XYZ file of C-alpha atoms in Angstrom:
784
model
C -67.485 18.030 80.454
C -64.254 18.782 82.577
C -63.901 15.127 83.468
C -64.339 14.126 79.767
C -61.491 16.431 78.842
C -59.284 15.114 81.547
C -60.133 11.585 80.537
C -59.334 12.594 76.807
C -56.094 14.150 77.883
C -55.019 11.195 79.960
C -55.827 8.843 76.994
C -53.796 11.191 74.711
C -50.916 11.245 77.097
C -50.968 7.435 77.609
C -50.971 6.855 73.614
C -48.086 9.297 73.590
C -46.131 7.491 76.265
C -46.822 4.220 74.673
C -45.592 5.384 71.333
C -42.498 7.065 72.825
C -41.892 3.623 74.632
C -41.951 1.785 71.313
C -39.897 4.310 69.538
C -37.276 4.111 72.276
C -37.039 0.171 72.642
C -33.272 -0.477 72.903
C -31.558 -3.431 70.951
C -28.491 -4.458 72.637
C -25.070 -5.633 71.279
C -26.187 -9.140 72.192
C -29.249 -8.828 69.650
C -26.719 -7.712 66.889
C -24.414 -10.688 67.943
C -27.096 -12.945 67.229
C -27.696 -11.297 63.744
C -24.122 -11.557 63.012
C -24.023 -15.130 63.735
C -25.963 -15.567 60.715
C -23.457 -14.070 58.410
C -21.634 -16.382 55.966
C -18.249 -16.513 57.932
C -20.199 -17.836 60.711
C -22.809 -20.199 59.167
C -20.277 -21.441 56.714
C -17.862 -22.706 59.327
C -20.760 -25.029 60.738
C -21.354 -26.869 57.527
C -19.513 -30.206 57.178
C -19.088 -32.136 53.875
C -21.007 -29.254 52.112
C -18.718 -28.374 48.957
C -17.182 -30.729 46.310
C -15.206 -28.871 43.919
C -13.353 -31.364 41.733
C -9.744 -31.106 40.609
C -9.140 -33.417 37.771
C -6.174 -35.453 37.206
C -5.260 -38.578 34.923
C -7.847 -41.166 34.259
C -10.859 -38.837 35.002
C -9.831 -39.257 38.747
C -10.210 -36.027 40.861
C -9.505 -34.694 44.386
C -11.443 -32.289 46.519
C -11.084 -30.644 49.861
C -13.627 -32.077 52.246
C -14.454 -29.707 55.227
C -15.398 -31.421 58.350
C -16.056 -30.481 62.017
C -12.269 -31.019 62.868
C -10.655 -29.432 59.676
C -10.343 -30.751 56.348
C -9.120 -33.651 54.226
C -7.840 -34.055 50.502
C -9.969 -36.755 49.221
C -9.360 -38.700 46.051
C -12.154 -40.227 43.878
C -11.557 -42.996 41.415
C -14.487 -43.503 38.811
C -13.112 -46.771 37.765
C -12.757 -48.306 41.015
C -15.846 -46.413 42.503
C -13.792 -45.416 45.495
C -13.123 -42.525 47.840
C -9.707 -42.530 49.664
C -7.357 -40.014 51.393
C -4.828 -38.400 48.728
C -2.250 -39.122 51.347
C -1.529 -39.845 55.126
C -2.498 -36.246 56.469
C -0.823 -37.078 59.787
C 2.466 -38.094 58.207
C 2.568 -35.052 55.735
C 1.781 -32.678 58.628
C 4.869 -34.179 60.668
C 7.158 -34.158 57.629
C 6.233 -30.610 56.709
C 6.662 -29.455 60.335
C 10.146 -30.878 60.455
C 11.027 -29.219 57.148
C 9.772 -25.721 57.993
C 10.406 -25.631 61.854
C 6.607 -24.865 62.327
C 3.922 -27.165 63.845
C 1.214 -28.305 61.591
C -1.716 -30.662 62.272
C -2.986 -33.332 59.804
C -6.425 -31.822 59.556
C -5.180 -28.244 59.618
C -2.567 -28.373 56.820
C -1.547 -24.849 55.554
C -2.612 -25.164 52.004
C -5.855 -25.339 50.034
C -4.686 -26.835 46.778
C -2.319 -29.654 45.607
C -1.025 -31.180 42.440
C 0.381 -34.648 41.805
C 3.492 -35.369 39.798
C 2.768 -37.198 36.653
C 3.834 -40.567 37.969
C 1.855 -40.088 41.102
C 4.669 -40.489 43.485
C 4.800 -36.791 44.714
C 2.234 -34.430 45.862
C 3.089 -30.700 45.491
C 1.825 -27.647 47.353
C 2.687 -24.222 48.354
C 3.272 -22.822 51.887
C 4.259 -19.224 52.755
C 4.984 -18.561 49.077
C 7.395 -21.245 48.836
C 6.907 -24.638 46.803
C 7.239 -27.904 48.433
C 6.836 -31.564 47.576
C 6.178 -34.710 49.461
C 7.212 -38.149 48.567
C 4.204 -40.410 49.117
C 6.574 -43.290 49.692
C 8.717 -42.045 52.321
C 6.782 -38.962 53.321
C 9.897 -36.771 53.034
C 8.987 -33.104 52.387
C 11.575 -31.101 50.510
C 11.402 -27.890 48.543
C 10.064 -28.244 44.893
C 12.743 -26.657 42.688
C 11.461 -28.036 39.424
C 10.314 -24.688 37.745
C 8.213 -26.633 35.128
C 5.846 -27.985 37.996
C 2.928 -25.590 38.735
C 1.608 -26.133 42.205
C -1.932 -24.918 41.305
C -3.060 -27.722 39.081
C -2.267 -29.413 35.732
C -2.227 -27.330 32.688
C -3.630 -23.884 33.657
C -4.822 -21.543 30.796
C -4.579 -18.183 32.677
C -2.371 -17.036 35.367
C -3.571 -15.323 38.370
C -4.074 -11.704 37.746
C -4.969 -12.796 34.289
C -1.943 -10.899 32.933
C -1.129 -13.814 30.382
C -2.884 -16.522 28.502
C -1.260 -19.900 28.196
C -1.656 -22.001 25.134
C -3.402 -25.322 25.280
C -0.105 -27.285 25.225
C 1.343 -25.204 27.936
C 4.416 -23.929 25.903
C 3.626 -20.434 25.331
C 1.969 -17.530 27.109
C 0.673 -14.327 25.583
C 0.474 -11.004 27.311
C 0.009 -7.293 26.229
C 2.885 -4.849 26.342
C 2.727 -1.198 24.928
C -0.655 -1.883 23.320
C 0.735 -4.940 21.394
C 0.836 -8.680 21.791
C 3.960 -10.494 22.789
C 4.547 -14.394 23.384
C 6.732 -15.974 25.883
C 8.111 -19.568 25.622
C 7.265 -21.037 29.050
C 10.349 -23.375 28.987
C 13.082 -21.068 27.391
C 11.530 -17.702 28.508
C 12.332 -16.519 24.951
C 10.167 -13.506 24.099
C 8.690 -12.729 20.745
C 6.600 -9.584 19.570
C 3.635 -10.681 17.537
C 2.009 -7.294 16.727
C 3.921 -3.972 15.963
C 1.276 -1.296 15.179
C -0.700 -1.312 18.408
C -0.980 2.252 19.791
C -2.803 3.943 22.690
C -6.791 3.590 22.013
C -5.967 1.265 19.161
C -4.305 -1.635 20.788
C -4.525 -5.476 20.531
C -6.645 -7.773 22.696
C -7.845 -5.197 25.200
C -11.029 -5.017 27.108
C -10.888 -1.885 28.805
C -13.853 -0.037 27.669
C -16.826 0.690 30.191
C -16.174 -0.565 33.588
C -13.539 -3.113 32.625
C -10.305 -1.378 33.019
C -7.640 -4.067 33.296
C -5.023 -4.975 30.564
C -5.386 -8.816 30.674
C -5.293 -9.984 27.028
C -8.662 -11.074 25.597
C -8.042 -13.990 22.933
C -8.636 -17.531 21.919
C -5.875 -20.025 21.197
C -6.475 -22.511 18.354
C -6.479 -26.207 19.656
C -2.837 -26.642 18.134
C -1.432 -23.767 20.056
C -0.317 -22.060 16.664
C -2.728 -19.256 16.172
C -4.696 -16.732 18.223
C -8.036 -15.325 17.521
C -8.256 -11.773 18.881
C -8.995 -8.230 17.716
C -7.653 -4.746 17.552
C -9.978 -2.394 19.646
C -10.473 1.007 18.381
C -11.312 3.622 21.189
C -10.261 6.653 19.369
C -12.975 9.192 20.002
C -14.735 7.462 22.650
C -15.786 9.552 25.651
C -13.751 9.504 28.691
C -14.595 8.945 32.350
C -13.021 10.611 35.288
C -12.612 9.763 39.032
C -10.421 11.242 41.594
C -8.917 9.770 44.628
C -9.251 11.281 48.172
C -5.983 11.732 50.049
C -3.826 14.073 51.712
C -2.324 16.461 49.056
C -3.592 16.650 45.338
C -5.941 13.881 44.304
C -4.958 11.514 41.551
C -7.153 11.664 38.385
C -8.175 8.202 36.953
C -9.261 8.376 33.303
C -10.362 5.648 31.000
C -12.872 5.188 28.205
C -16.316 4.983 29.188
C -19.089 5.420 26.455
C -22.740 6.318 27.473
C -26.006 5.120 25.763
C -26.505 7.593 22.722
C -22.868 8.394 22.202
C -21.965 8.759 18.737
C -18.661 6.763 19.094
C -18.381 3.618 20.818
C -15.573 1.118 20.906
C -15.188 -1.348 17.944
C -13.189 -4.360 17.405
C -11.268 -5.335 14.148
C -11.106 -9.140 14.295
C -7.636 -10.713 13.439
C -6.021 -14.009 13.531
C -2.373 -14.007 14.463
C 0.128 -16.793 13.457
C 2.393 -17.326 16.546
C 5.398 -19.399 15.509
C 6.084 -17.148 12.580
C 4.426 -13.930 13.506
C 1.762 -12.670 11.089
C -1.463 -10.659 11.616
C -4.251 -11.613 9.187
C -7.236 -9.247 9.239
C -10.556 -11.061 9.157
C -12.354 -9.515 6.082
C -15.544 -7.889 7.886
C -16.090 -4.325 8.994
C -15.309 -3.715 12.660
C -17.911 -5.016 15.087
C -19.312 -3.122 18.010
C -17.904 -4.148 21.361
C -20.771 -6.584 22.048
C -21.308 -10.120 22.376
C -24.265 -12.721 22.586
C -23.792 -13.899 26.061
C -22.968 -10.746 28.159
C -22.938 -7.132 27.302
C -19.490 -6.874 25.759
C -16.885 -9.093 24.160
C -15.536 -11.048 27.182
C -17.759 -12.302 29.910
C -15.110 -14.000 31.778
C -11.603 -13.067 30.563
C -12.029 -15.126 27.437
C -13.009 -14.161 23.886
C -16.659 -14.844 23.584
C -18.436 -15.817 20.326
C -15.660 -17.429 18.738
C -15.020 -21.206 18.140
C -12.141 -22.795 16.387
C -12.236 -25.804 14.165
C -10.118 -28.672 15.622
C -7.382 -28.175 12.951
C -7.191 -24.269 13.368
C -7.918 -23.761 9.600
C -11.292 -22.096 10.299
C -12.791 -19.704 12.954
C -16.519 -19.421 13.375
C -17.627 -16.076 15.135
C -20.721 -14.120 15.631
C -20.975 -10.460 15.119
C -23.456 -8.592 17.421
C -25.170 -5.314 16.366
C -24.982 -2.456 18.917
C -28.483 -2.850 20.011
C -28.019 -6.785 20.319
C -30.965 -7.230 17.897
C -28.913 -8.646 14.961
C -26.656 -11.682 15.130
C -24.494 -12.603 12.212
C -22.926 -16.159 12.141
C -19.812 -16.346 10.177
C -16.822 -18.331 9.302
C -13.260 -17.130 8.590
C -10.582 -18.814 6.623
C -7.594 -18.661 9.155
C -4.956 -18.366 6.201
C -6.509 -15.614 4.229
C -9.177 -13.852 6.508
C -11.867 -14.518 3.798
C -15.275 -14.698 5.461
C -18.353 -16.931 4.590
C -21.650 -15.434 5.640
C -23.710 -18.365 7.240
C -26.989 -16.968 8.542
C -28.473 -14.062 10.411
C -30.915 -14.035 13.358
C -32.987 -10.819 14.036
C -34.952 -10.341 17.231
C -37.425 -7.414 18.155
C -35.816 -6.849 21.518
C -32.469 -8.198 22.579
C -30.827 -11.650 21.691
C -28.843 -13.799 24.132
C -27.144 -17.148 23.592
C -27.788 -18.680 26.954
C -26.754 -18.144 30.756
C -23.349 -18.956 32.096
C -21.928 -20.179 28.754
C -22.404 -19.661 24.878
C -24.832 -22.161 23.553
C -23.666 -22.322 20.064
C -20.951 -24.456 18.387
C -19.227 -24.976 15.112
C -18.975 -28.458 14.029
C -16.277 -28.458 11.305
C -16.206 -32.215 10.474
C -19.999 -32.409 9.655
C -20.141 -28.680 8.523
C -22.902 -27.909 11.130
C -23.774 -25.315 13.712
C -25.586 -25.805 16.786
C -27.304 -22.575 17.419
C -29.295 -21.256 20.446
C -32.495 -18.997 19.856
C -35.845 -17.982 21.654
C -37.744 -17.745 18.512
C -40.524 -20.125 19.805
C -40.729 -18.089 22.955
C -38.483 -20.704 24.941
C -34.585 -21.097 24.635
C -33.790 -24.002 22.489
C -31.178 -25.476 20.384
C -31.286 -25.621 16.584
C -29.084 -27.551 14.056
C -27.924 -25.487 11.004
C -26.063 -26.464 7.800
C -22.943 -24.351 7.927
C -22.325 -24.583 4.044
C -25.706 -23.418 3.063
C -27.006 -21.575 6.339
C -30.176 -23.508 6.222
C -32.084 -24.780 9.288
C -31.757 -28.669 9.470
C -34.216 -29.022 12.381
C -35.083 -27.978 15.857
C -33.280 -29.935 18.542
C -35.003 -29.240 21.831
C -38.652 -28.367 22.062
C -41.203 -27.609 25.029
C -42.115 -25.093 27.508
C -38.775 -25.100 29.180
C -35.290 -23.617 28.721
C -31.852 -24.854 27.770
C -29.575 -22.634 29.976
C -26.258 -24.130 29.227
C -24.928 -26.560 26.703
C -22.149 -28.272 28.535
C -20.793 -31.014 26.181
C -21.248 -32.107 22.411
C -20.338 -35.417 21.385
C -19.890 -35.172 17.593
C -19.206 -38.885 17.081
C -22.384 -40.234 18.763
C -24.182 -36.740 17.772
C -25.453 -36.044 21.097
C -25.535 -32.935 23.298
C -25.478 -32.700 27.067
C -27.024 -29.625 28.341
C -28.584 -28.026 31.560
C -32.263 -26.996 31.383
C -34.824 -25.453 33.786
C -38.612 -25.406 33.962
C -39.364 -29.076 34.099
C -39.710 -29.441 37.927
C -43.445 -28.320 39.129
C -41.835 -27.297 42.511
C -39.831 -24.668 41.272
C -39.105 -23.813 37.531
C -35.692 -22.525 38.247
C -34.402 -26.070 39.408
C -31.844 -27.115 36.961
C -31.101 -30.675 35.570
C -28.784 -32.208 33.073
C -30.210 -33.806 29.847
C -28.893 -35.547 26.860
C -30.337 -35.332 23.424
C -29.459 -36.479 19.917
C -28.812 -33.764 17.017
C -32.058 -34.722 15.411
C -33.920 -34.162 18.690
C -34.475 -37.696 19.562
C -33.817 -39.673 22.893
C -34.307 -36.832 25.171
C -32.975 -38.192 28.371
C -33.044 -36.887 31.982
C -29.608 -37.758 33.679
C -30.189 -36.147 37.026
C -33.651 -37.345 38.156
C -33.418 -36.357 41.798
C -35.768 -33.112 42.628
C -33.827 -30.072 43.452
C -31.289 -27.835 41.885
C -28.351 -29.588 40.065
C -24.914 -28.401 39.432
C -22.794 -30.611 37.048
C -19.097 -30.919 36.213
C -18.055 -33.344 33.457
C -14.867 -34.951 33.581
C -12.280 -33.899 31.009
C -12.149 -37.564 29.427
C -16.140 -37.516 29.329
C -16.425 -40.702 31.066
C -18.338 -39.325 33.945
C -19.630 -36.200 35.763
C -19.923 -34.943 39.363
C -23.413 -33.974 40.327
C -24.400 -31.897 43.334
C -28.097 -31.267 44.054
C -29.916 -29.365 46.714
C -32.845 -27.159 47.542
C -32.955 -23.765 49.567
C -34.008 -26.071 52.686
C -32.350 -29.394 51.809
C -28.670 -29.573 52.097
C -26.465 -30.805 49.034
C -25.729 -34.227 48.125
C -22.777 -35.052 45.771
C -22.589 -38.125 43.602
C -20.516 -39.385 40.687
C -22.396 -40.555 37.689
C -21.396 -42.138 34.388
C -22.407 -40.384 31.112
C -25.687 -42.329 30.909
C -26.659 -41.017 34.449
C -25.949 -44.268 36.026
C -24.727 -43.802 39.883
C -21.052 -44.888 40.206
C -20.580 -43.843 43.767
C -21.742 -41.340 46.372
C -19.254 -38.866 47.078
C -20.401 -36.508 49.969
C -23.735 -35.735 51.809
C -23.798 -32.241 53.605
C -24.070 -32.376 57.304
C -25.821 -29.169 58.928
C -26.429 -30.563 62.379
C -23.903 -28.098 63.878
C -25.510 -25.297 61.894
C -28.924 -26.338 63.004
C -27.800 -26.553 66.556
C -26.612 -23.065 66.413
C -30.395 -21.845 65.941
C -30.133 -21.474 61.995
C -33.189 -22.407 60.071
C -33.705 -22.357 56.235
C -35.671 -19.767 54.336
C -39.242 -20.628 53.256
C -39.712 -20.880 49.457
C -42.954 -19.633 48.031
C -44.797 -18.660 44.887
C -47.124 -15.904 44.188
C -48.732 -13.972 41.444
C -46.820 -11.221 39.646
C -48.116 -7.591 39.206
C -50.193 -8.824 36.141
C -52.310 -11.120 38.409
C -51.579 -14.217 36.342
C -47.857 -15.006 35.987
C -46.322 -17.245 38.744
C -43.152 -15.744 40.312
C -41.003 -17.367 43.071
C -39.250 -16.181 46.148
C -37.591 -16.881 49.473
C -38.703 -15.566 53.001
C -36.405 -15.249 55.989
C -38.142 -14.957 59.416
C -36.777 -14.694 63.056
C -35.514 -17.908 64.447
C -37.367 -16.989 67.487
C -40.327 -15.586 65.894
C -43.721 -14.978 67.660
C -46.352 -15.817 64.977
C -48.930 -13.779 67.137
C -46.876 -10.587 66.631
C -46.701 -8.217 63.627
C -43.306 -7.907 62.011
C -42.024 -5.130 59.452
C -41.083 -6.624 56.193
C -37.879 -5.801 54.262
C -37.607 -6.438 50.482
C -34.077 -7.453 49.182
C -34.193 -6.363 45.402
C -31.907 -6.961 42.403
C -34.233 -6.373 39.548
C -31.918 -7.605 36.497
C -32.884 -7.815 33.802
C -29.708 -9.894 33.301
C -30.511 -11.819 36.691
C -32.552 -11.278 39.665
C -32.686 -11.241 43.468
C -31.919 -14.988 43.730
C -30.286 -14.957 40.407
C -30.816 -18.830 39.915
C -29.032 -19.614 43.033
C -31.806 -21.910 44.115
C -29.753 -24.567 45.713
C -28.778 -24.751 49.521
C -26.997 -21.764 51.132
C -26.159 -21.415 54.581
C -26.220 -17.636 54.100
C -27.598 -15.454 51.400
C -26.105 -12.158 52.038
C -27.470 -10.689 55.513
C -31.125 -11.532 54.830
C -31.285 -13.964 57.882
C -29.036 -11.610 59.926
C -31.636 -8.802 59.191
C -34.551 -11.180 60.152
C -32.850 -11.804 63.540
C -33.252 -8.042 64.200
C -37.099 -8.330 64.123
C -38.125 -8.297 60.542
C -39.483 -10.564 57.762
C -37.132 -10.459 54.804
C -38.098 -11.564 51.220
C -36.273 -11.831 48.066
C -38.675 -12.152 45.108
C -37.564 -13.151 41.528
C -39.848 -10.777 39.527
C -40.776 -10.660 35.833
C -38.416 -9.719 33.202
C -35.477 -11.908 34.579
C -33.916 -14.658 32.525
C -34.270 -18.464 33.105
C -38.129 -18.369 31.993
C -39.845 -17.683 28.724
C -38.799 -14.967 26.279
C -42.020 -13.121 26.972
C -41.308 -13.236 30.571
C -37.876 -11.944 30.304
C -39.027 -9.105 27.921
C -41.665 -7.696 30.061
C -39.853 -4.864 30.978
C -37.926 -4.186 27.793
C -37.629 -0.664 26.698
C -38.366 0.582 30.424
C -36.000 -0.750 32.994
C -37.732 1.641 35.589
C -40.289 -0.946 36.003
C -37.726 -2.726 38.090
C -40.150 -5.472 38.943
C -41.675 -3.283 41.629
C -45.330 -4.247 40.639
C -44.309 -7.783 41.417
C -42.563 -7.016 44.583
C -45.744 -5.106 45.779
C -48.290 -7.783 44.634
C -46.034 -10.534 46.205
C -45.746 -8.757 49.491
C -49.435 -8.132 49.767
C -50.174 -11.883 48.999
C -47.836 -12.943 51.564
C -49.307 -10.937 54.067
C -52.573 -12.565 53.336
C -51.025 -16.050 53.983
C -48.954 -14.863 57.056
C -50.579 -12.823 59.622
C -47.348 -11.774 61.267
C -46.451 -9.559 58.196
C -47.105 -5.948 58.565
C -47.557 -4.203 55.296
C -47.786 -0.774 56.959
C -44.039 -0.961 57.580
C -42.492 -2.142 54.420
C -38.712 -1.365 53.730
C -36.671 -2.017 50.504
C -32.860 -2.189 49.802
C -30.403 -3.392 47.101
C -27.163 -2.586 45.415
C -26.109 -1.509 41.938
C -29.403 -2.197 40.011
C -31.095 -2.914 43.211
C -29.845 0.545 44.502
C -31.551 1.869 41.312
C -34.755 -0.080 42.093
C -34.676 0.947 45.680
C -34.932 4.659 45.165
C -37.364 4.180 42.089
C -39.615 2.274 44.668
C -39.472 5.056 47.378
C -40.141 7.842 44.760
C -42.888 5.997 42.780
C -44.538 4.094 45.305
C -44.117 6.310 48.503
C -47.216 5.268 50.190
C -46.133 1.540 50.289
C -42.397 1.711 50.806
C -41.510 3.595 54.034
C -37.772 2.966 54.323
C -35.169 2.389 51.688
C -31.372 2.074 51.290
C -30.147 2.453 47.744
C -26.513 1.424 47.326
C -24.465 2.211 44.290
C -27.534 2.608 42.227
C -27.636 3.408 38.370
C -30.132 5.804 38.867
C -30.133 7.391 35.434
C -28.831 4.982 32.908
C -27.786 7.807 30.655
C -24.806 7.942 33.067
C -24.145 4.314 32.750
C -22.149 2.234 30.313
C -23.659 2.025 26.783
C -23.656 -1.810 26.353
C -25.969 -2.488 29.369
C -28.576 0.071 28.762
C -28.738 -0.241 25.079
C -29.107 -3.913 25.522
C -32.255 -3.908 27.661
C -33.637 -0.383 26.903
C -32.735 -0.055 23.319
C -30.798 2.572 21.636
C -31.243 6.074 23.011
C -32.787 7.296 19.926
C -35.580 5.016 20.446
C -36.126 4.932 24.113
C -36.914 7.503 26.754
C -34.205 7.340 29.130
C -35.111 10.558 30.713
C -38.478 9.179 31.815
C -36.679 6.462 33.762
C -34.246 8.503 35.536
C -34.625 8.492 39.288
C -33.802 11.984 39.952
C -37.059 13.106 37.923
C -39.060 11.686 40.687
C -37.201 12.405 43.891
C -39.613 15.117 44.861
C -42.132 12.569 45.635
C -40.010 11.144 48.500
C -42.139 10.578 51.745
C -40.091 7.924 53.887
C -36.671 7.443 55.014
C -34.078 7.098 52.298
C -30.359 6.419 52.767
C -28.158 6.581 49.634
C -24.518 5.173 49.403
C -21.785 5.067 46.938
C -18.137 4.420 46.404
C -16.289 7.406 45.002
C -13.856 5.330 43.073
C -16.781 3.240 41.381
C -15.585 2.529 37.986
C -18.684 0.336 37.283
C -21.565 2.683 38.290
C -20.073 6.314 38.359
C -20.971 8.081 41.658
C -22.525 11.008 39.489
C -25.523 8.602 39.350
C -26.201 9.044 43.081
C -25.173 12.637 43.061
C -27.922 13.403 40.594
C -30.432 12.112 42.969
C -28.807 13.833 45.829
C -29.076 17.226 43.798
C -32.638 16.620 42.967
C -33.561 15.875 46.831
C -31.937 19.046 47.970
C -33.598 21.055 45.272
C -36.952 19.419 46.471
C -36.216 20.194 50.094
C -36.233 16.579 50.967
C -34.640 15.058 54.073
C -32.317 11.991 53.296
C -29.170 10.286 54.470
C -25.789 9.833 52.554
C -22.970 7.285 53.065
C -19.818 8.001 51.042
C -17.022 5.778 50.691
C -14.114 7.878 49.447
C -11.896 5.393 47.716
C -14.082 2.445 47.295
C -14.901 0.673 43.948
C -18.522 -0.607 43.260
C -18.138 -3.317 45.709
C -17.377 -1.698 49.144
C -14.556 -4.211 50.057
C -13.194 -3.404 53.618
C -16.067 -1.063 54.080
C -18.689 -3.791 53.433
C -19.119 -4.694 57.062
C -19.639 -0.842 57.977
C -22.390 -0.691 55.271
C -23.973 -3.558 56.421
C -24.052 -2.400 60.105
C -25.412 1.051 58.971
C -28.100 -0.851 56.811
C -29.080 -2.758 59.927
C -29.277 0.376 62.267
C -31.341 2.356 59.497
C -34.074 -0.310 59.282
C -33.981 -0.710 63.122
C -34.488 2.865 63.745
C -36.829 3.804 61.100
C -38.854 0.721 60.190
C -38.851 -0.964 63.600
C -38.887 2.156 65.768
C -36.109 0.975 67.914
C -32.721 2.246 69.005
C -29.737 0.135 67.610
C -26.686 -0.212 69.889
C -24.152 2.591 69.284
C -21.512 1.818 66.521
C -21.620 -1.960 66.812
C -18.534 -3.373 65.280
C -19.401 -6.121 62.569
C -16.206 -8.101 62.064
C -15.655 -11.193 59.914
C -14.515 -14.258 61.811
C -12.491 -16.591 59.407
C -13.501 -20.245 59.298
C -11.186 -21.990 61.884
C -10.443 -24.554 59.326
C -8.825 -22.222 57.215
C -6.921 -20.392 59.941
C -3.509 -21.841 59.310
C -3.816 -21.108 55.684
C -4.866 -17.556 56.236
C -2.205 -17.134 58.902
C 0.476 -18.227 56.395
C -0.853 -15.946 53.572
């Protein structure tokens, strides 16, 4: 009996020592160095010929900056000659620039990233150290460029850096906001004219500073003839305020702006107007003010431009769409630009929420034929429809099938053809995008980019050709130039990742699994250590962004040398997955609506089901050690996972989460959850479930976050304290929603947290993660 007790005690001691040994396994700075080698600033520098960004010039020619192992070159592509050539002699220009500036430059390390050509093509212009230069391509003499009319950043910009002005199509005028009114400046004479006079605080023209948008760049749309502007007067009177305070020595500075919540009685509205520019006059469009909403995004401006408006070519008519507060009703209208009188064309009503596409608005007014191309998911798939703009009657459905039109990229009214991007037709992955063409009547559907993979397309301004770049997560990009029938004109670039592979990098593994419902196919990417031992068990980390406006992969199914720090985390001894769950776009309408009215679902049943299926396929996955992390909506989902599924998710890091959508901006919540009167926002709030926490949770937030106010995280903090729960909190005192200079600190803390609590190892103390610029840009960054 005594011997048995001794043996038992010895066994217990051995087990305890073994557990202690496992818990105190030390990771070194070298281990973190290996992880850091997988961050974008390291992997990107090892990809050659990987990116072609066309900069168009006359004749549908374009130049692009080609990155290679030795530096970079500016390459000119001619679609007529089907040739690629250097834009200039890089060595000669470097020598001439060195002589002109007194500094030494090399031909493949020129200190600028962009160029423009003179109209006659005899000069190339560029900027170095905030000074404009030009090079004579005959003599290679470099001199200062004193021609103020020449803009070194390209030909015909429409919006200046900082977006403080919007330039007319003919380049002669620029409009800006001053004292809540609109002003126009002649770009040649610099003469200034005031266009509106009655704008006041909270009732100003062309502003988009409600919710988390606090800038004062004007939101408007010029008419094609540069004589009129379509914009609005935004009414924010009575809209509730948001407050943030800075952290500094002395009294903090109070930041105040309009930020309505779901359920608020008063939200910003817009009174639509048309403004004559040459002889200033404001014409009110004769409809009631619209809610601050749009068909494509949550509000009226998705990218600094005025959404849901389309001028007729002669500027006499303005088509526009009015969106209801809950995004369920869309009214298509046409205004007379001279009088403001409005024709009601047709209305589409949906039971959940309407959207007009992804990336660009998929409707267009065809004034010449009095027709409207319209996007709808009425048959459960995103397709195009043709309407009679005079009667509002449907003429025909243009596209059909169990696939989705994501972006209408070009409309040829003369040939009555539409060029569009679609997903869902590739068996390997329904998110792979391709370019198609179809007739207005739905005939002659033609695939123009047949290669397997995800295609990104840019059509030339003259509509004679397009640049097509295609790739897969594990296949590097190939770029070609095609004519508008899809015929190959010339190969442009093929990415070379040999240096990247030689560094030890490997691509993620694509997979498909069944969603939480057991029937729906969902897709994802898995990242594993480059030196993985498949006989061992690895903890798994779920990177999550639940949408519903975009998911963990967000449609980015092409090649990427780095996807955040997913591979970096894997290098520290984890399997990392990103799973595109249900309720996200780019699939069917029913797929996207799976969580409508209850965003607290957060694709979590899909994440759990997917991880369990992967562990059945890959024996190296340890489902007893599951971590999860995400930012913004991913922060919301992470805390939600830790509180609602505490026995599955053991470690979570919730960054800047919108944990209670009653404390987030009105337009997002009311779009995907419905109006507060019709949806139980309280039941979805994370703080109500904080008492269920069992594992380790880190919360992080920037205290100058004007997107997701920090009160969202503090509500969860308060609930955890009241429930007597242990947790960790990281605060960035003066940080906005993205952590900016604090991002690397947050990444390192994230690595430490998973290493310590999910892998039971000890991280190196206070490892410093620092960005290393691509050496091919070193001269540019030094000069800037």
